[in-house]
Short mmCIF file of C-alpha atoms in Angstrom, two decimals:
data_model
loop_
_atom_site.label_atom_id
_atom_site.label_comp_id
_atom_site.label_asym_id
_atom_site.label_seq_id
_atom_site.Cartn_x
_atom_site.Cartn_y
_atom_site.Cartn_z
CA MET A 1 3.86 -29.36 43.84
CA MET A 2 2.24 -26.08 42.80
CA LYS A 3 3.94 -26.33 39.35
CA THR A 4 2.47 -29.97 38.97
CA PHE A 5 -0.93 -28.53 39.83
CA LEU A 6 -0.73 -25.62 37.40
CA MET A 7 0.30 -28.06 34.69
CA GLY A 8 -2.81 -30.21 35.51
CA LEU A 9 -4.97 -27.16 35.16
CA LEU A 10 -3.46 -26.45 31.73
CA VAL A 11 -3.98 -29.86 30.47
CA ALA A 12 -7.57 -29.90 31.77
CA TYR A 13 -8.22 -26.74 29.95
CA VAL A 14 -6.84 -27.66 26.75
CA ALA A 15 -8.72 -30.91 26.64
CA ALA A 16 -12.01 -28.91 27.35
CA VAL A 17 -11.66 -27.04 24.13
CA ASP A 18 -14.23 -28.40 21.84
CA LEU A 19 -13.38 -28.27 18.01
CA PRO A 20 -16.06 -28.62 15.40
CA PRO A 21 -16.33 -32.31 14.49
CA ASN A 22 -15.32 -31.48 10.89
CA PHE A 23 -12.40 -29.35 11.72
CA PRO A 24 -9.32 -30.72 10.08
CA ILE A 25 -6.37 -31.84 12.30
CA CYS A 26 -2.66 -32.41 11.28
CA LYS A 27 -0.08 -33.95 13.18
CA ARG A 28 3.15 -32.25 13.42
CA GLN A 29 5.16 -35.57 13.11
CA ASP A 30 3.34 -36.60 10.12
CA PRO A 31 5.81 -37.12 7.02
CA LYS A 32 3.14 -35.77 4.68
CA LEU A 33 2.47 -32.71 6.94
CA GLY A 34 2.66 -30.32 4.12
CA GLU A 35 -0.10 -32.19 2.18
CA CYS A 36 -2.19 -32.48 5.17
CA VAL A 37 -1.83 -28.63 5.81
CA ARG A 38 -2.48 -27.76 2.20
CA ALA A 39 -5.81 -29.60 2.37
CA ALA A 40 -6.83 -28.36 5.74
CA THR A 41 -6.23 -24.74 4.80
CA VAL A 42 -8.96 -25.13 2.01
CA GLU A 43 -11.33 -26.74 4.48
CA VAL A 44 -10.80 -23.90 7.01
CA ALA A 45 -11.27 -21.16 4.46
CA LEU A 46 -14.60 -22.59 3.77
CA MET A 47 -15.63 -22.80 7.41
CA PHE A 48 -14.64 -19.09 7.65
CA LEU A 49 -17.39 -18.30 5.13
CA LYS A 50 -20.12 -19.04 7.70
CA GLY A 51 -18.10 -18.54 10.91
CA ILE A 52 -17.11 -21.11 13.52
CA PRO A 53 -19.55 -20.67 16.53
CA GLU A 54 -17.96 -23.45 18.47
CA LEU A 55 -14.68 -21.35 18.66
CA LYS A 56 -16.67 -18.11 18.90
CA LEU A 57 -15.38 -16.93 15.48
CA GLY A 58 -17.82 -14.93 13.20
CA LYS A 59 -17.87 -14.77 9.52
CA ALA A 60 -14.54 -13.75 8.18
CA LEU A 61 -14.85 -14.05 4.65
CA PRO A 62 -15.18 -12.23 2.42
CA LEU A 63 -12.24 -10.28 3.97
CA LYS A 64 -13.10 -6.87 5.35
CA ILE A 65 -10.80 -3.95 6.03
CA GLU A 66 -12.32 -0.89 7.49
CA ARG A 67 -9.71 1.49 6.27
CA MET A 68 -6.57 1.01 4.10
CA SER A 69 -4.08 3.55 2.75
CA VAL A 70 -1.51 2.91 -0.01
CA GLU A 71 1.41 5.29 0.02
CA GLU A 72 3.06 6.92 -3.14
CA GLY A 73 5.07 4.55 -5.13
CA TYR A 74 8.55 4.98 -6.11
CA GLY A 75 8.13 5.58 -9.77
CA ILE A 76 5.04 6.62 -11.72
CA VAL A 77 2.55 6.66 -8.90
CA GLN A 78 2.73 9.89 -7.14
CA VAL A 79 -0.57 9.58 -5.25
CA VAL A 80 -1.68 8.49 -1.82
CA GLN A 81 -4.60 6.15 -2.13
CA HIS A 82 -7.25 6.07 0.72
CA TYR A 83 -9.73 3.33 0.80
CA ARG A 84 -12.56 2.62 3.33
CA ASN A 85 -15.20 -0.20 3.60
CA VAL A 86 -12.78 -2.49 1.70
CA GLU A 87 -14.27 -6.00 0.76
CA ILE A 88 -12.01 -8.70 -0.75
CA ASN A 89 -13.73 -11.46 -2.48
CA GLY A 90 -12.09 -14.62 -3.96
CA ILE A 91 -9.84 -15.71 -0.92
CA ASP A 92 -12.11 -18.69 -0.29
CA LEU A 93 -11.82 -19.85 -3.94
CA LEU A 94 -7.93 -19.85 -3.91
CA THR A 95 -6.41 -23.18 -4.83
CA VAL A 96 -3.76 -24.07 -2.34
CA GLN A 97 -1.15 -25.72 -4.57
CA ARG A 98 1.61 -26.12 -2.13
CA ALA A 99 2.21 -26.03 1.72
CA ASP A 100 5.85 -26.05 3.09
CA VAL A 101 5.66 -26.55 6.85
CA THR A 102 8.21 -26.71 9.55
CA ALA A 103 6.57 -27.53 12.89
CA THR A 104 8.31 -27.92 16.17
CA ASP A 105 7.05 -28.06 19.88
CA ASP A 106 7.48 -24.45 20.01
CA SER A 107 7.53 -22.75 16.75
CA LEU A 108 5.76 -23.13 13.22
CA ASN A 109 7.06 -21.92 9.81
CA LEU A 110 4.44 -21.95 7.13
CA THR A 111 4.66 -20.87 3.46
CA LEU A 112 1.43 -21.50 1.31
CA THR A 113 1.54 -21.12 -2.42
CA CYS A 114 -1.97 -20.41 -3.95
CA TYR A 115 -3.42 -19.50 -7.24
CA GLY A 116 -6.71 -17.45 -7.78
CA SER A 117 -8.36 -16.99 -11.09
CA GLU A 118 -9.90 -13.76 -9.76
CA LEU A 119 -9.56 -11.84 -6.66
CA ARG A 120 -11.55 -8.65 -6.48
CA LEU A 121 -11.17 -5.74 -4.16
CA GLU A 122 -14.21 -3.29 -3.86
CA ALA A 123 -14.15 -0.05 -1.65
CA ASP A 124 -14.84 3.52 -1.28
CA TYR A 125 -11.77 5.58 -2.52
CA ASP A 126 -10.33 9.05 -2.23
CA VAL A 127 -7.25 10.00 -4.47
CA ASP A 128 -5.53 13.28 -5.31
CA GLY A 129 -2.25 13.14 -7.07
CA HIS A 130 -0.57 12.27 -10.31
CA VAL A 131 0.06 9.07 -12.29
CA LEU A 132 2.29 9.13 -15.33
CA ILE A 133 2.44 12.83 -14.82
CA LEU A 134 -1.35 12.96 -15.30
CA PRO A 135 -3.57 14.43 -12.60
CA VAL A 136 -5.96 11.92 -10.91
CA VAL A 137 -8.51 13.21 -8.56
CA GLY A 138 -11.75 11.74 -7.27
CA ASN A 139 -13.64 9.90 -4.69
CA GLY A 140 -16.31 7.16 -4.95
CA ARG A 141 -16.50 3.53 -5.44
CA CYS A 142 -13.70 1.44 -7.25
CA THR A 143 -12.98 -2.18 -8.16
CA ILE A 144 -9.48 -3.59 -8.61
CA THR A 145 -9.52 -7.09 -9.93
CA LEU A 146 -6.46 -9.43 -9.95
CA ILE A 147 -6.53 -12.11 -12.60
CA ASN A 148 -4.81 -15.44 -12.73
CA ALA A 149 -2.78 -14.48 -9.37
CA THR A 150 -0.22 -16.45 -7.55
CA VAL A 151 -0.60 -15.51 -3.74
CA THR A 152 2.05 -16.40 -1.63
CA LEU A 153 1.54 -16.50 2.44
CA GLU A 154 4.59 -16.69 4.54
CA MET A 155 3.99 -17.13 8.30
CA TYR A 156 6.09 -17.49 11.45
CA GLY A 157 4.73 -18.20 14.84
CA VAL A 158 6.01 -19.11 18.31
CA VAL A 159 4.26 -21.23 21.14
CA GLU A 160 3.64 -19.02 24.15
CA GLY A 161 1.52 -20.25 27.00
CA GLY A 162 0.30 -23.18 24.99
CA TYR A 163 -0.95 -20.99 22.03
CA LEU A 164 0.68 -20.02 18.69
CA GLN A 165 1.48 -16.27 18.51
CA ILE A 166 1.99 -14.91 14.81
CA ARG A 167 5.32 -13.13 14.87
CA ALA A 168 5.63 -12.34 11.10
CA LEU A 169 3.20 -12.69 8.21
CA LYS A 170 3.77 -11.71 4.56
CA ILE A 171 1.60 -11.77 1.57
CA THR A 172 3.10 -11.52 -2.01
CA LEU A 173 0.71 -10.91 -4.93
CA GLN A 174 1.82 -11.88 -8.53
CA PRO A 175 -1.23 -11.32 -10.89
CA LYS A 176 -1.07 -11.97 -14.66
CA LEU A 177 -3.50 -9.01 -15.20
CA VAL A 178 -5.03 -6.35 -13.01
CA LYS A 179 -8.29 -4.66 -14.07
CA LEU A 180 -8.90 -1.16 -12.50
CA ARG A 181 -12.30 0.77 -12.27
CA TYR A 182 -12.56 4.05 -10.59
CA ASP A 183 -15.96 5.69 -10.38
CA ASN A 184 -16.63 9.48 -10.25
CA LEU A 185 -13.14 10.67 -11.22
CA PHE A 186 -12.98 14.38 -11.59
CA GLY A 187 -16.21 15.11 -9.91
CA GLY A 188 -17.99 12.59 -12.13
CA ASP A 189 -16.71 14.02 -15.60
CA PRO A 190 -17.61 11.04 -17.63
CA ARG A 191 -15.02 12.02 -20.50
CA MET A 192 -12.07 12.63 -18.19
CA GLY A 193 -13.20 9.59 -15.95
CA GLU A 194 -13.23 7.06 -18.90
CA GLU A 195 -9.78 8.36 -20.40
CA ILE A 196 -7.92 8.08 -16.94
CA ASN A 197 -9.51 4.63 -16.31
CA HIS A 198 -8.42 3.49 -19.76
CA ILE A 199 -4.86 4.85 -19.15
CA LEU A 200 -4.73 3.06 -15.75
CA ASN A 201 -5.66 -0.04 -17.47
CA GLU A 202 -3.10 0.30 -20.44
CA ASN A 203 -0.33 0.55 -17.83
CA TRP A 204 -1.68 -1.60 -15.17
CA SER A 205 1.61 -3.61 -14.73
CA ASP A 206 3.73 -0.57 -13.98
CA LEU A 207 1.08 1.13 -11.83
CA PHE A 208 0.30 -2.03 -9.76
CA HIS A 209 3.88 -3.18 -9.23
CA ASP A 210 4.93 0.43 -8.16
CA VAL A 211 2.53 0.26 -5.14
CA LYS A 212 1.57 -3.28 -4.66
CA HIS A 213 3.57 -3.63 -1.31
CA GLY A 214 0.80 -1.25 0.24
CA TYR A 215 -1.89 -3.82 -0.93
CA GLU A 216 0.24 -6.63 0.40
CA GLU A 217 0.81 -5.23 3.78
CA ALA A 218 -2.78 -4.27 4.20
CA ILE A 219 -4.06 -7.81 3.25
CA ALA A 220 -1.41 -9.47 5.30
CA GLN A 221 -2.57 -7.42 8.42
CA ALA A 222 -6.19 -8.43 7.88
CA ILE A 223 -5.50 -12.12 7.15
CA GLY A 224 -3.10 -12.11 10.40
CA GLN A 225 -5.91 -10.80 12.61
CA VAL A 226 -8.42 -13.58 11.35
CA VAL A 227 -5.74 -16.26 11.79
CA GLN A 228 -4.46 -15.09 15.21
CA ALA A 229 -8.24 -15.01 16.41
CA LEU A 230 -8.23 -18.85 15.69
CA PHE A 231 -4.88 -19.42 17.25
CA LYS A 232 -6.17 -17.83 20.55
CA GLN A 233 -9.00 -20.09 20.67
CA VAL A 234 -7.42 -23.36 20.12
CA PRO A 235 -4.11 -24.62 21.86
CA TYR A 236 -1.18 -25.39 19.61
CA ASP A 237 -1.25 -29.13 20.67
CA LYS A 238 -4.91 -29.29 19.53
CA LEU A 239 -4.29 -27.63 16.11
CA LEU A 240 -1.00 -29.69 15.44
CA PRO A 241 -0.79 -32.45 17.89
CA LEU A 242 2.19 -34.92 18.00
#
């Protein structure tokens, strides 16, 4: 009797959640679920530009990270990079090319393959170390721009208490080009600063791939927080009904 009563309360609560009228819904038994999720991802990303007040979710794009540290690489990058006030622009402009989805009653596996012509990270930086045996020291503003990048998101979640809980989320970045700009290197020395910026850009591929896991982990954590906030507000059976 008590179990039936509690289930009734749960159903009533789930039914009471009001989604915005334009919120995209995909049914997990849809034979074209992947295509539905692909299109829905684009729509939800655009909604996050302004926030979703009906779900008590504030503006989440551009993506912001208060602090981010990228550890030394395994090769030519022997410097720990500290960033503050990180802002990542361009996520809302990603083209979602493909969505591979496996949705059951108690779990969700999702892989999104996206393309972005430009993803731009702007931040306050602080570095002190060596790159290509050259000293790199400075603090100030920096811009890291990923050009023509394939961005892959892999997520696994389980349903607990009617809501989806993210258990794993991974981001992979594969740019065709990375442009780097660090202002105020060597205390603002213009000649040294320009020379180091030139060398960094000439060797962008080796530099980026040596430490890209640090960027990927930080971005994955930030995206996970945004997505989990949505999952906490909307029951799984509302997001992906039968």
